[in-house]
Tab-separated table of C-alpha atoms in Angstrom:
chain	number	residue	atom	x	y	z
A	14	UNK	CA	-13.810	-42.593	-0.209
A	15	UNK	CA	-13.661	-39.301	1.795
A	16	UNK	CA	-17.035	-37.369	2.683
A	17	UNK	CA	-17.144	-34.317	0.390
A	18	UNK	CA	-19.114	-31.307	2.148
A	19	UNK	CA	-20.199	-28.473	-0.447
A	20	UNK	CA	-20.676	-25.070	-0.053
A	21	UNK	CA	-21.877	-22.752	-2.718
A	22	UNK	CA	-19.454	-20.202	-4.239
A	23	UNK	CA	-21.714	-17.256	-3.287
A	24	UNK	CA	-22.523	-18.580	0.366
A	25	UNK	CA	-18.385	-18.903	0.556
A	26	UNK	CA	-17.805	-15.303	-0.413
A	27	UNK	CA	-20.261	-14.083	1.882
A	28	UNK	CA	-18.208	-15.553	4.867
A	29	UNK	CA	-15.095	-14.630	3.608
A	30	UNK	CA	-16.228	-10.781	3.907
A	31	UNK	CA	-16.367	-11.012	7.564
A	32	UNK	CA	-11.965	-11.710	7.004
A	33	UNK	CA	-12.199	-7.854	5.090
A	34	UNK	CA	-11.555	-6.966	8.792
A	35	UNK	CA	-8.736	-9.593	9.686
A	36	UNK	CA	-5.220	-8.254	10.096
A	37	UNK	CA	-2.331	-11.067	10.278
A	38	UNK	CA	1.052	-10.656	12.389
A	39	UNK	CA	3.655	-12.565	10.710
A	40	UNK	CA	6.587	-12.876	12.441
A	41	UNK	CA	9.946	-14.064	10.781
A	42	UNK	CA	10.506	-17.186	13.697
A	43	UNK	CA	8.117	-18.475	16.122
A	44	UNK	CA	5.141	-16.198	17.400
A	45	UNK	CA	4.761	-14.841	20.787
A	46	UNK	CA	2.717	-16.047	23.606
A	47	UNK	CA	-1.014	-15.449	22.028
A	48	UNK	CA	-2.457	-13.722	25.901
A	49	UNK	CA	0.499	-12.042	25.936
A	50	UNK	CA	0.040	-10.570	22.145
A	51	UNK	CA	-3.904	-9.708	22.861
A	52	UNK	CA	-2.953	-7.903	26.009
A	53	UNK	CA	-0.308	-5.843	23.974
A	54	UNK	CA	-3.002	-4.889	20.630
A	55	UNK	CA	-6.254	-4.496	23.240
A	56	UNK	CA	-4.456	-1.904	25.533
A	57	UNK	CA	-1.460	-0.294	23.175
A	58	UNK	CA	-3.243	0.410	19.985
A	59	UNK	CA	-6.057	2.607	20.950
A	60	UNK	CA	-8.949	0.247	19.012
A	61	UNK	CA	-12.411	1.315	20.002
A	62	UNK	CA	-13.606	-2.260	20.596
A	63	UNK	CA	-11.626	-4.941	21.487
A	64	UNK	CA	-10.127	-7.117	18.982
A	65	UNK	CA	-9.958	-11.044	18.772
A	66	UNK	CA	-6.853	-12.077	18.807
A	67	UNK	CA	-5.638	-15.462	18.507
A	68	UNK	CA	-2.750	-17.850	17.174
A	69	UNK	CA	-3.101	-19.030	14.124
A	70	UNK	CA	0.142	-21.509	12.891
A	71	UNK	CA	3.613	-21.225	13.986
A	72	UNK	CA	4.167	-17.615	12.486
A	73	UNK	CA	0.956	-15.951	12.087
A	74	UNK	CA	-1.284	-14.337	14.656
A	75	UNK	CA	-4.873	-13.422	13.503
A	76	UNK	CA	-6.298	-9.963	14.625
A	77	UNK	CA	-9.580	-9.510	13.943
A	78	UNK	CA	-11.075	-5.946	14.725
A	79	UNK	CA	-15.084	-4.752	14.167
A	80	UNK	CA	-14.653	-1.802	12.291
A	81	UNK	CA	-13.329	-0.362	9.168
A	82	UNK	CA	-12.326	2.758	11.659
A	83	UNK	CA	-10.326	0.129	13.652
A	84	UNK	CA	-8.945	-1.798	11.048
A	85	UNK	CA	-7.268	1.611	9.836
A	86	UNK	CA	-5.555	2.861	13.237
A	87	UNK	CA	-4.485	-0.900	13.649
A	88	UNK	CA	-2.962	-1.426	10.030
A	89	UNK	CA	-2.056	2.347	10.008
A	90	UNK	CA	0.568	1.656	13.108
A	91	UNK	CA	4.297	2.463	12.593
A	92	UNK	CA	5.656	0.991	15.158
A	93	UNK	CA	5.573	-3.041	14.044
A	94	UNK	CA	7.943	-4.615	16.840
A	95	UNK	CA	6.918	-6.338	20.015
A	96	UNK	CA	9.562	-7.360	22.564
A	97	UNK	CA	11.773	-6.411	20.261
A	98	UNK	CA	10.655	-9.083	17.302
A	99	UNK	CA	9.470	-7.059	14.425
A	100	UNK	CA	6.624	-8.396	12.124
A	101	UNK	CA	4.943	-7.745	9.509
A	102	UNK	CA	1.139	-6.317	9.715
A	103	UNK	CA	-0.578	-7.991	6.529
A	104	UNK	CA	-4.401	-8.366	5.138
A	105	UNK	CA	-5.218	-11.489	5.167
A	106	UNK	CA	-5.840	-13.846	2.126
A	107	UNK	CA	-6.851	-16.869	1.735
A	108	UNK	CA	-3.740	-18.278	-0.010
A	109	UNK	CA	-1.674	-16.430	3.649
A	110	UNK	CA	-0.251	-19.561	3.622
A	111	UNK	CA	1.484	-19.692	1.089
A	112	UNK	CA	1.766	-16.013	-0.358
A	113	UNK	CA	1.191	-12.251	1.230
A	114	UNK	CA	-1.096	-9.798	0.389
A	115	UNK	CA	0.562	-7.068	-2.024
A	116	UNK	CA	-1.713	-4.645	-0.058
A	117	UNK	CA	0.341	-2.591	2.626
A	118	UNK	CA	-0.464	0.407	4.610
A	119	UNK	CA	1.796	3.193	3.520
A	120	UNK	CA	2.740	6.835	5.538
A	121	UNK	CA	3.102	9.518	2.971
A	122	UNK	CA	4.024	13.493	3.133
A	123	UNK	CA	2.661	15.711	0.185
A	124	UNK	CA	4.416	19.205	0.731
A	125	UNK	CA	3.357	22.554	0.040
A	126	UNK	CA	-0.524	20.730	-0.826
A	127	UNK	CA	-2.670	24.097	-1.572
A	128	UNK	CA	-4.247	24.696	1.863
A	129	UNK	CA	-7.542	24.321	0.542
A	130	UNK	CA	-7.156	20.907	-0.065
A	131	UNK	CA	-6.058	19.755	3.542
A	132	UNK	CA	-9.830	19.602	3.666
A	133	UNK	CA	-11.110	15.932	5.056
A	134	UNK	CA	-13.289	15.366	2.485
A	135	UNK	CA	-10.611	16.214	-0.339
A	136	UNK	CA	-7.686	14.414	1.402
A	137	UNK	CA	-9.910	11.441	1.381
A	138	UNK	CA	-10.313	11.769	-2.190
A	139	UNK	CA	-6.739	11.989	-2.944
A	140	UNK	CA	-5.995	8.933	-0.799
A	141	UNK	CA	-8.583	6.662	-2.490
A	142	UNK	CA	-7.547	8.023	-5.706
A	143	UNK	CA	-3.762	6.921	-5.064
A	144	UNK	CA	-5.219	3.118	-3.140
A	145	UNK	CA	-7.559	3.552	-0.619
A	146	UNK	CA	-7.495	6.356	2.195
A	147	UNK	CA	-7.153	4.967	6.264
A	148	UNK	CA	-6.327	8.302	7.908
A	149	UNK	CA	-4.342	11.350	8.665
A	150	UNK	CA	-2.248	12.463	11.470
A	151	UNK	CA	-3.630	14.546	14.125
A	152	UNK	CA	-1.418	17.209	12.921
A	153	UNK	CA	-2.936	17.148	9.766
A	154	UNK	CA	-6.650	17.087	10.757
A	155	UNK	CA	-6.368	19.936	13.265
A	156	UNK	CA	-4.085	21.657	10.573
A	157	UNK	CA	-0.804	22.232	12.982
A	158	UNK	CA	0.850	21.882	10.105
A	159	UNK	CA	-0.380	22.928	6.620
A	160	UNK	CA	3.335	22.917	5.265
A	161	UNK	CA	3.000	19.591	4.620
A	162	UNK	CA	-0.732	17.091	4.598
A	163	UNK	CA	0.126	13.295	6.202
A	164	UNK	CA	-1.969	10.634	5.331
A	165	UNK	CA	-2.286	6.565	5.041
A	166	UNK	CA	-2.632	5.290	2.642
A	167	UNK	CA	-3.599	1.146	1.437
A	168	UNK	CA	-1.414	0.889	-1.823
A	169	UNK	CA	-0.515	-2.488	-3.947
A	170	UNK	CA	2.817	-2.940	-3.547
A	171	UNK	CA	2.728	-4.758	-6.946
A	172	UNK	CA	2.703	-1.970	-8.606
A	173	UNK	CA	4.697	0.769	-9.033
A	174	UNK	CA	3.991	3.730	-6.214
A	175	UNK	CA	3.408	7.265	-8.250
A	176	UNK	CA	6.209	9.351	-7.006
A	177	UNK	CA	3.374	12.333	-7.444
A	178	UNK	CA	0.368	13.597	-8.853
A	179	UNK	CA	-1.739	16.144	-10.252
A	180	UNK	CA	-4.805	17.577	-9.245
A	181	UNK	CA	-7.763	19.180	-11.308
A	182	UNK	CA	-9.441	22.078	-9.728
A	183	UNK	CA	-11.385	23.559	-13.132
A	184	UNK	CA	-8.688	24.546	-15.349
A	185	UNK	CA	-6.340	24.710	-13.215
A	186	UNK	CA	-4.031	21.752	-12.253
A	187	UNK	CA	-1.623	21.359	-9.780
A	188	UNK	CA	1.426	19.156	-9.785
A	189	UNK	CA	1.932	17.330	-6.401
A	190	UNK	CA	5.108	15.481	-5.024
A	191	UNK	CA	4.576	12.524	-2.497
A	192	UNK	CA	6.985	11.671	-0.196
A	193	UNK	CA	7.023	8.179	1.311
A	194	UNK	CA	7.854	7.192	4.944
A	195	UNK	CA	8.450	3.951	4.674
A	196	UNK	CA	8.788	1.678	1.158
A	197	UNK	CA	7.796	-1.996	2.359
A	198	UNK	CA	9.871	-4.570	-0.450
A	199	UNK	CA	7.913	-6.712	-2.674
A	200	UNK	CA	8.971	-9.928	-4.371
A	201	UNK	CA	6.661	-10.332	-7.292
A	202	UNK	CA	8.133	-13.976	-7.664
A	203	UNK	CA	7.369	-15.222	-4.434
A	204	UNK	CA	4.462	-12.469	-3.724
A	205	UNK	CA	6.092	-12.059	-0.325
A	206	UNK	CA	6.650	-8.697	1.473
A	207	UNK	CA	9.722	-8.410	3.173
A	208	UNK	CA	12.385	-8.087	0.126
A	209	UNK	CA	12.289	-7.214	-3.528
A	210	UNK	CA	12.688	-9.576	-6.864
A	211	UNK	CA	16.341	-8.128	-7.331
A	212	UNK	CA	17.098	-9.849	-3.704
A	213	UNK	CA	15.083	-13.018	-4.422
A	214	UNK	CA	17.013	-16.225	-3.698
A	215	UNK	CA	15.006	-17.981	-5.521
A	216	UNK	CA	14.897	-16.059	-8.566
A	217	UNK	CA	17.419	-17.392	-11.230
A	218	UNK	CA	19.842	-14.660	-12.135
A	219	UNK	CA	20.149	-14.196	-15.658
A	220	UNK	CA	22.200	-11.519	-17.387
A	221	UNK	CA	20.554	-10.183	-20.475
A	222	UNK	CA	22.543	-10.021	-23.867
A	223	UNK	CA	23.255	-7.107	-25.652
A	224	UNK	CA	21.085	-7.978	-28.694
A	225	UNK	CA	18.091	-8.698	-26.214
A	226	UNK	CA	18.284	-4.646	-24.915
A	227	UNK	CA	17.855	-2.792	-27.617
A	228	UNK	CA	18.620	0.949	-27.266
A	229	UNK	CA	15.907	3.529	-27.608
A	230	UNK	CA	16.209	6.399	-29.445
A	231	UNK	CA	14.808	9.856	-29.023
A	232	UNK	CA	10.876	9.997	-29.118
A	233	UNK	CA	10.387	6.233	-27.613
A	234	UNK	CA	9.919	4.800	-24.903
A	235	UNK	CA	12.243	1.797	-23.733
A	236	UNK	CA	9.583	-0.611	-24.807
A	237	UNK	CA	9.619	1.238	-28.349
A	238	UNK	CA	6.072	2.647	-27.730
A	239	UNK	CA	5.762	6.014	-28.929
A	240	UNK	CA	5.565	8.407	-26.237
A	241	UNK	CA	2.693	11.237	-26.359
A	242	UNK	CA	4.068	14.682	-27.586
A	243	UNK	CA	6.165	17.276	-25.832
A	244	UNK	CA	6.970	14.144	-23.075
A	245	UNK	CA	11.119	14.012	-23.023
A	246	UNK	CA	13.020	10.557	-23.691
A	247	UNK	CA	13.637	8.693	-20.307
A	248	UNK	CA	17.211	9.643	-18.930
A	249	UNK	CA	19.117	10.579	-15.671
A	250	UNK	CA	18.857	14.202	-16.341
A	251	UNK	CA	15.117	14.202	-16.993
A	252	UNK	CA	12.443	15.573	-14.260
A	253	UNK	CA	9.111	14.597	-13.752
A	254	UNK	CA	6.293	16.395	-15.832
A	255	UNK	CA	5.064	19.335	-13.776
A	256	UNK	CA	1.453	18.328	-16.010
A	257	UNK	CA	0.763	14.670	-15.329
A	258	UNK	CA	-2.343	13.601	-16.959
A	259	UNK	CA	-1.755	9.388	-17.062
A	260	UNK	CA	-4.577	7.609	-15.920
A	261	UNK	CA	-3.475	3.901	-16.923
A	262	UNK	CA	-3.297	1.530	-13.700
A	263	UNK	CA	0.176	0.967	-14.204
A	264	UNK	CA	0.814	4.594	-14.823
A	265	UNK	CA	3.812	5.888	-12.350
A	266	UNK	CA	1.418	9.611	-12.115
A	267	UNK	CA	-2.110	10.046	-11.234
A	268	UNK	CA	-4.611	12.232	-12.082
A	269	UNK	CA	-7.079	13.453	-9.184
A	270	UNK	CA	-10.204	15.095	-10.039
A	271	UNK	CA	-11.396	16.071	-6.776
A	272	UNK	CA	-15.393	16.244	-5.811
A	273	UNK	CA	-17.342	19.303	-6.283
């Protein structure tokens, strides 16, 4: 038979960490030169060390940097094109092969955010409250412009994105709207970034009955759940709560209680 060569779970894990800091470039058809690709991420995207680049299969380029500050100007890029052949900047995984990591880098605006809060150390707190914070814009950080706070964020796109927040400061709480830059698809059939389950070719199409979508009346929610008290039915003409206090992972608000 075939020589089988162990290697303990833990021992595994412990290698795989060093990948925490491996970006992949997937490109829709064949990749680009690999010399040609380093020269373009070691001089273009402003990394404080130089990064390893090098070709992994026919449509992936590996891109490993040596720092977490690195990792989040590289992943935090909006420009994803190179000789005019976008790709797509993912984590890596070690099922890449076969499935993408839900985890993408999102730009997002919050207007009118209480000046006090453009703070660093709270904007950092808001960003790993809503996935895990990267960075802000220069614009932000040197406050040129406190209309509006810019940050990056690492979100699952396998989950809904909160179209706002609200955030605790003692008693009082302030509701905040987030504007998105960019919304990157996600098929949660194929777990594949790039398009959405509605535009799935591989997902069967099947038209629900009329007995299997049962209406909701007023007080529940469309999965007949109960909804807490004062909250409005779901419907066109409803807004979102200016007091959002749902704390649920799947929730579509957040609630931020920033450090003392």
């Amino acid at each position: 038979g075939l020589p089988l060569i162990t290697f303990s779970p833990d021992d595994f894990q412990a290698t795989a960490a060093f990948n925490q800091l491996t970006l992949l470039a997937k490109f829709s058809s064949s990749v680009p030169h690999v010399n040609v690709f380093d020269v373009h991420v070691n001089t273009a995207w402003g990394l404080s060390q130089p990064a390893t680049v090098g070709s992994l299969d026919p449509r992936h380029i590996s891109i490993q940097l040596h720092s977490m500050d690195d990792l989040s100007i590289a992943w935090s890029r909006f420009s994803r094109t190179f000789n005019g052949q976008p790709f797509l900047l993912l984590r890596w995984s070690a099922a890449y092969k076969r499935h993408d990591s839900p985890q993408a880098a999102l730009w997002m605006r919050l207007p009118g955010l209480p000046l006090p809060l453009h703070n660093p150390s709270f904007l950092k707190a808001i960003g790993d409250s809503l996935g895990r914070f990267l960075r802000s814009d220069d614009f932000t950080r040197k406050l040129k412009n406190p209309r509006v706070a810019r940050l990056c964020v690492e979100m699952d796109l396998s989950a809904p994105l909160p179209p706002a927040f609200a955030v605790a400061i003692g008693e009082l709480k302030v509701h905040q709207r987030i504007i998105y830059e960019s919304r990157i698809p996600f098929c949660t059939r194929c777990r594949l970034q790039g398009h959405s389950d509605i535009s799935c070719r591989n997902k069967k199409r099947k038209l629900p009955s009329v007995e299997s979508v049962p209406s909701a009346p007023s007080g529940k929610a469309p999965s007949g759940g109960l909804l807490p008290a004062g909250t409005p039915s779901p419907g066109p003409n409803n807004f979102l709560p200016t007091m959002l206090v749902a704390s649920s992972p799947t929730a579509h608000h957040l609630f931020v209680i920033l450090p003392k």
